């Protein structure tokens, strides 16, 4: 789960990382009141789940009420890379001497945590990595050993920050590491981490991705409220389905995550584009199948539906009965192709046979079914 900047800053503040005082608001009037409360000059900042807000015009300095009004008006409702701004964060503006970059994330191949620190902050780290990779100091941290102060200090020296920032940076990085591990984040990033003219170091931005699997250990309810989900994903989530929305036009239903992923691959392989990933799991009864068909049927992108079932513990005839009953409940608009294999596949196919038509076809293999799905969607399968 990705946090908005202000939530990330609240998260950081909980671990003692210095951030600016500010208020989250959703109207121009509240923005003005917030600016009065935190004191001018302020920064008016768009709160969206995407970076590069500054470049897009979503971060503006304001030194009086008129300017706050103008910026708040302009930024509320703004579209930043497809994300509409509904919330603003108004914070007291900071004087900046230097901008740095700091982050922790997981290096899966190294099986360690990876810390990255650079004296070239404020710009996208990918750009720094491409242009001047040596400007990023990296430290790999064994999760069992953790990050101690001397390692952290050596890392900061290696990054060649201004010596005036060293103590402040070490302090913040140790706290940031705690926030990352104890807070159960997958990513914590401060860009820019700033050195102020008075010598203090401070987090001016916050990017935090929390590990949803650890949600039961925390109270993340407020963060959930501002999550913006794909409508299809929200509907599927409400039905308890394992669904990921994609941009293509072949709706996919499969039992088992591995089979669902292979189905996407095969559809791609024959020149089609999947509209989604959907794993209905082992059960595949009529209720689950009807729910899955409803989600897919409501997706305007979907031109055909590919149901790919491999009977294992769930037997073919049960799945077939589930499909037949689901079809009687949901008014399907797109044509369907079914591939049914595995345990008791023959019995399952016999059950489906009387229901077959132009709009409900069956194919013996995954590849043929994928081709049929693409053809039914109006494409030319390869
Ligand atoms: P991003 O563009 O989405 O990463 O948003 P940031 O929060 O990182 O802000 C973008 C840039 O705006 C920063 O790199 C700063 O240069 C500038 N900025 C943000 N807050 C302040 C502030 O309090 N004072 C000053 N002078 N500049 C700021
Ligand atoms: Mn930033």
Short mmCIF file of C-alpha atoms in Angstrom, two decimals, residues 80-272:
data_model
loop_
_atom_site.label_atom_id
_atom_site.label_comp_id
_atom_site.label_asym_id
_atom_site.label_seq_id
_atom_site.Cartn_x
_atom_site.Cartn_y
_atom_site.Cartn_z
CA UNK A 80 -1.05 14.59 -12.44
CA UNK A 81 -0.22 11.58 -14.62
CA UNK A 82 -3.83 10.38 -14.43
CA UNK A 83 -4.17 11.05 -10.69
CA UNK A 84 -6.71 13.74 -9.80
CA UNK A 85 -5.70 15.90 -6.84
CA UNK A 86 -8.32 15.82 -4.05
CA UNK A 87 -6.10 16.55 -1.07
CA UNK A 88 -3.51 19.28 -0.50
CA UNK A 89 -0.77 19.32 2.08
CA UNK A 90 0.05 22.81 3.33
CA UNK A 91 3.34 22.96 5.18
CA UNK A 92 5.60 25.67 6.50
CA UNK A 93 8.23 26.33 3.81
CA UNK A 94 11.85 25.41 4.51
CA UNK A 95 15.02 27.21 3.51
CA UNK A 96 17.15 24.81 1.51
CA UNK A 97 20.96 24.82 1.42
CA UNK A 98 21.33 21.41 -0.23
CA UNK A 99 19.07 18.58 -1.44
CA UNK A 100 19.96 14.93 -0.92
CA UNK A 101 18.36 11.55 -1.63
CA UNK A 102 17.90 8.69 0.85
CA UNK A 103 16.01 5.39 0.69
CA UNK A 104 15.75 1.84 1.98
CA UNK A 105 14.26 -1.00 0.05
CA UNK A 106 14.65 -4.75 -0.29
CA UNK A 107 17.28 -6.19 -2.60
CA UNK A 108 15.65 -9.56 -3.20
CA UNK A 109 18.53 -11.12 -5.10
CA UNK A 110 21.03 -10.13 -2.38
CA UNK A 111 18.52 -11.17 0.32
CA UNK A 112 19.41 -7.97 2.12
CA UNK A 113 18.07 -4.51 2.70
CA UNK A 114 19.52 -1.89 0.41
CA UNK A 115 20.15 1.68 1.52
CA UNK A 116 20.81 4.34 -1.11
CA UNK A 117 22.13 7.79 -0.37
CA UNK A 118 23.16 10.55 -2.73
CA UNK A 119 24.32 14.15 -2.49
CA UNK A 120 22.40 14.68 -5.74
CA UNK A 121 18.83 14.83 -4.46
CA UNK A 122 15.68 16.62 -5.54
CA UNK A 123 15.83 15.00 -8.98
CA UNK A 124 14.65 11.52 -9.91
CA UNK A 125 17.09 8.93 -8.63
CA UNK A 126 16.77 6.99 -11.89
CA UNK A 127 18.24 10.01 -13.68
CA UNK A 128 21.16 10.14 -11.24
CA UNK A 129 21.68 6.38 -11.63
CA UNK A 130 21.79 6.73 -15.42
CA UNK A 131 24.03 9.78 -15.59
CA UNK A 132 26.32 9.43 -12.60
CA UNK A 133 25.93 6.04 -10.88
CA UNK A 134 28.93 6.72 -8.62
CA UNK A 135 26.97 9.56 -7.06
CA UNK A 136 24.78 6.97 -5.29
CA UNK A 137 26.34 5.40 -2.19
CA UNK A 138 24.84 1.99 -1.48
CA UNK A 139 24.87 -0.09 1.66
CA UNK A 140 23.58 -3.66 1.93
CA UNK A 141 22.24 -4.53 5.35
CA UNK A 142 21.80 -8.01 6.74
CA UNK A 143 18.30 -7.93 8.28
CA UNK A 144 19.51 -9.98 11.24
CA UNK A 145 22.43 -7.67 12.01
CA UNK A 146 20.64 -4.40 11.26
CA UNK A 147 22.29 -1.03 10.65
CA UNK A 148 24.66 0.21 13.35
CA UNK A 149 25.87 3.76 13.78
CA UNK A 150 29.44 3.27 12.57
CA UNK A 151 28.30 1.54 9.36
CA UNK A 152 25.79 4.32 8.85
CA UNK A 153 28.43 7.02 9.37
CA UNK A 154 30.81 5.37 6.89
CA UNK A 155 27.97 5.21 4.39
CA UNK A 156 27.20 8.91 4.85
CA UNK A 157 30.89 9.78 4.37
CA UNK A 158 30.98 7.69 1.22
CA UNK A 159 28.05 9.68 -0.17
CA UNK A 160 30.08 12.89 0.34
CA UNK A 161 27.30 14.98 1.79
CA UNK A 162 28.28 18.37 3.15
CA UNK A 163 30.17 17.62 6.42
CA UNK A 164 27.74 19.96 8.18
CA UNK A 165 24.96 17.47 7.34
CA UNK A 166 26.78 14.38 8.59
CA UNK A 167 25.44 14.10 12.13
CA UNK A 168 21.92 15.02 11.13
CA UNK A 169 21.96 12.56 8.24
CA UNK A 170 23.26 9.70 10.40
CA UNK A 171 20.53 10.37 12.95
CA UNK A 172 17.78 10.45 10.31
CA UNK A 173 19.05 7.39 8.43
CA UNK A 174 19.12 5.28 11.60
CA UNK A 175 15.55 6.37 12.33
CA UNK A 176 14.56 5.79 8.72
CA UNK A 177 15.92 2.25 8.91
CA UNK A 178 13.83 1.64 12.02
CA UNK A 179 10.77 3.08 10.29
CA UNK A 180 11.43 0.76 7.34
CA UNK A 181 11.91 -2.42 9.39
CA UNK A 182 9.71 -1.93 12.48
CA UNK A 183 7.11 -0.06 10.46
CA UNK A 184 6.90 -2.96 7.97
CA UNK A 185 7.57 -0.90 4.85
CA UNK A 186 8.77 -2.27 1.51
CA UNK A 187 10.15 1.12 0.56
CA UNK A 188 10.93 4.37 2.37
CA UNK A 189 12.33 7.24 0.37
CA UNK A 190 13.16 10.85 1.24
CA UNK A 191 13.75 12.99 -1.83
CA UNK A 192 14.81 15.60 -1.07
CA UNK A 193 16.40 15.15 2.30
CA UNK A 194 17.55 18.70 2.94
CA UNK A 195 20.33 20.49 4.73
CA UNK A 196 19.06 23.84 5.97
CA UNK A 197 21.22 26.94 6.22
CA UNK A 198 21.15 26.54 10.03
CA UNK A 199 22.83 23.12 9.70
CA UNK A 200 19.80 20.96 10.52
CA UNK A 201 18.73 18.05 8.32
CA UNK A 202 15.10 17.44 7.51
CA UNK A 203 12.76 15.29 5.37
CA UNK A 204 11.08 17.51 2.78
CA UNK A 205 9.26 14.72 0.94
CA UNK A 206 8.14 11.21 1.89
CA UNK A 207 7.47 8.16 -0.20
CA UNK A 208 6.40 5.07 1.73
CA UNK A 209 5.11 1.71 0.53
CA UNK A 210 3.81 -0.49 3.34
CA UNK A 211 3.82 -4.27 3.22
CA UNK A 212 0.12 -5.21 3.19
CA UNK A 213 0.96 -8.66 4.54
CA UNK A 214 1.99 -7.02 7.81
CA UNK A 215 -1.24 -5.03 8.07
CA UNK A 216 -2.56 -7.17 10.92
CA UNK A 217 0.27 -5.89 13.13
CA UNK A 218 -0.65 -2.24 12.62
CA UNK A 219 -3.51 0.20 12.62
CA UNK A 220 -3.45 1.34 9.00
CA UNK A 221 -7.16 2.16 8.71
CA UNK A 222 -6.59 5.86 7.94
CA UNK A 223 -4.16 4.99 5.16
CA UNK A 224 -6.73 2.61 3.64
CA UNK A 225 -9.27 5.42 3.36
CA UNK A 226 -7.26 7.36 0.79
CA UNK A 227 -6.29 4.39 -1.37
CA UNK A 228 -7.39 4.88 -4.95
CA UNK A 229 -8.19 1.54 -6.49
CA UNK A 230 -9.01 0.64 -10.04
CA UNK A 231 -12.85 0.31 -9.92
CA UNK A 232 -12.67 -3.22 -11.24
CA UNK A 233 -10.11 -4.15 -8.61
CA UNK A 234 -12.26 -2.62 -5.88
CA UNK A 235 -15.31 -4.64 -7.01
CA UNK A 236 -13.24 -7.84 -7.22
CA UNK A 237 -11.64 -7.15 -3.85
CA UNK A 238 -15.14 -6.74 -2.33
CA UNK A 239 -16.02 -10.20 -3.65
CA UNK A 240 -12.80 -11.63 -2.23
CA UNK A 241 -11.38 -12.43 -5.68
CA UNK A 242 -7.68 -12.37 -6.57
CA UNK A 243 -7.89 -9.87 -9.41
CA UNK A 244 -5.51 -7.46 -11.11
CA UNK A 245 -6.83 -5.10 -13.80
CA UNK A 246 -4.85 -4.86 -17.05
CA UNK A 247 -5.31 -2.83 -20.23
CA UNK A 248 -6.16 -5.48 -22.81
CA UNK A 249 -9.46 -6.90 -24.10
CA UNK A 250 -9.48 -10.64 -23.32
CA UNK A 251 -11.08 -11.26 -19.93
CA UNK A 252 -9.35 -14.09 -18.08
CA UNK A 253 -10.69 -16.51 -15.48
CA UNK A 254 -8.46 -19.33 -14.27
CA UNK A 255 -8.22 -21.56 -11.23
CA UNK A 256 -4.85 -21.15 -9.55
CA UNK A 257 -2.45 -18.22 -9.71
CA UNK A 258 0.13 -20.13 -11.76
CA UNK A 259 -2.42 -21.18 -14.36
CA UNK A 260 -3.83 -17.63 -14.48
CA UNK A 261 -0.36 -16.23 -15.19
CA UNK A 262 0.32 -18.85 -17.85
CA UNK A 263 -3.02 -17.95 -19.41
CA UNK A 264 -1.94 -14.31 -19.68
CA UNK A 265 1.30 -15.46 -21.30
CA UNK A 266 -0.46 -17.68 -23.82
CA UNK A 267 -2.92 -14.95 -24.75
CA UNK A 268 0.02 -12.60 -25.28
CA UNK A 269 1.87 -15.26 -27.22
CA UNK A 270 -0.92 -15.56 -29.80
CA UNK A 271 -1.05 -11.78 -30.21
CA UNK A 272 -3.86 -10.94 -27.79
#
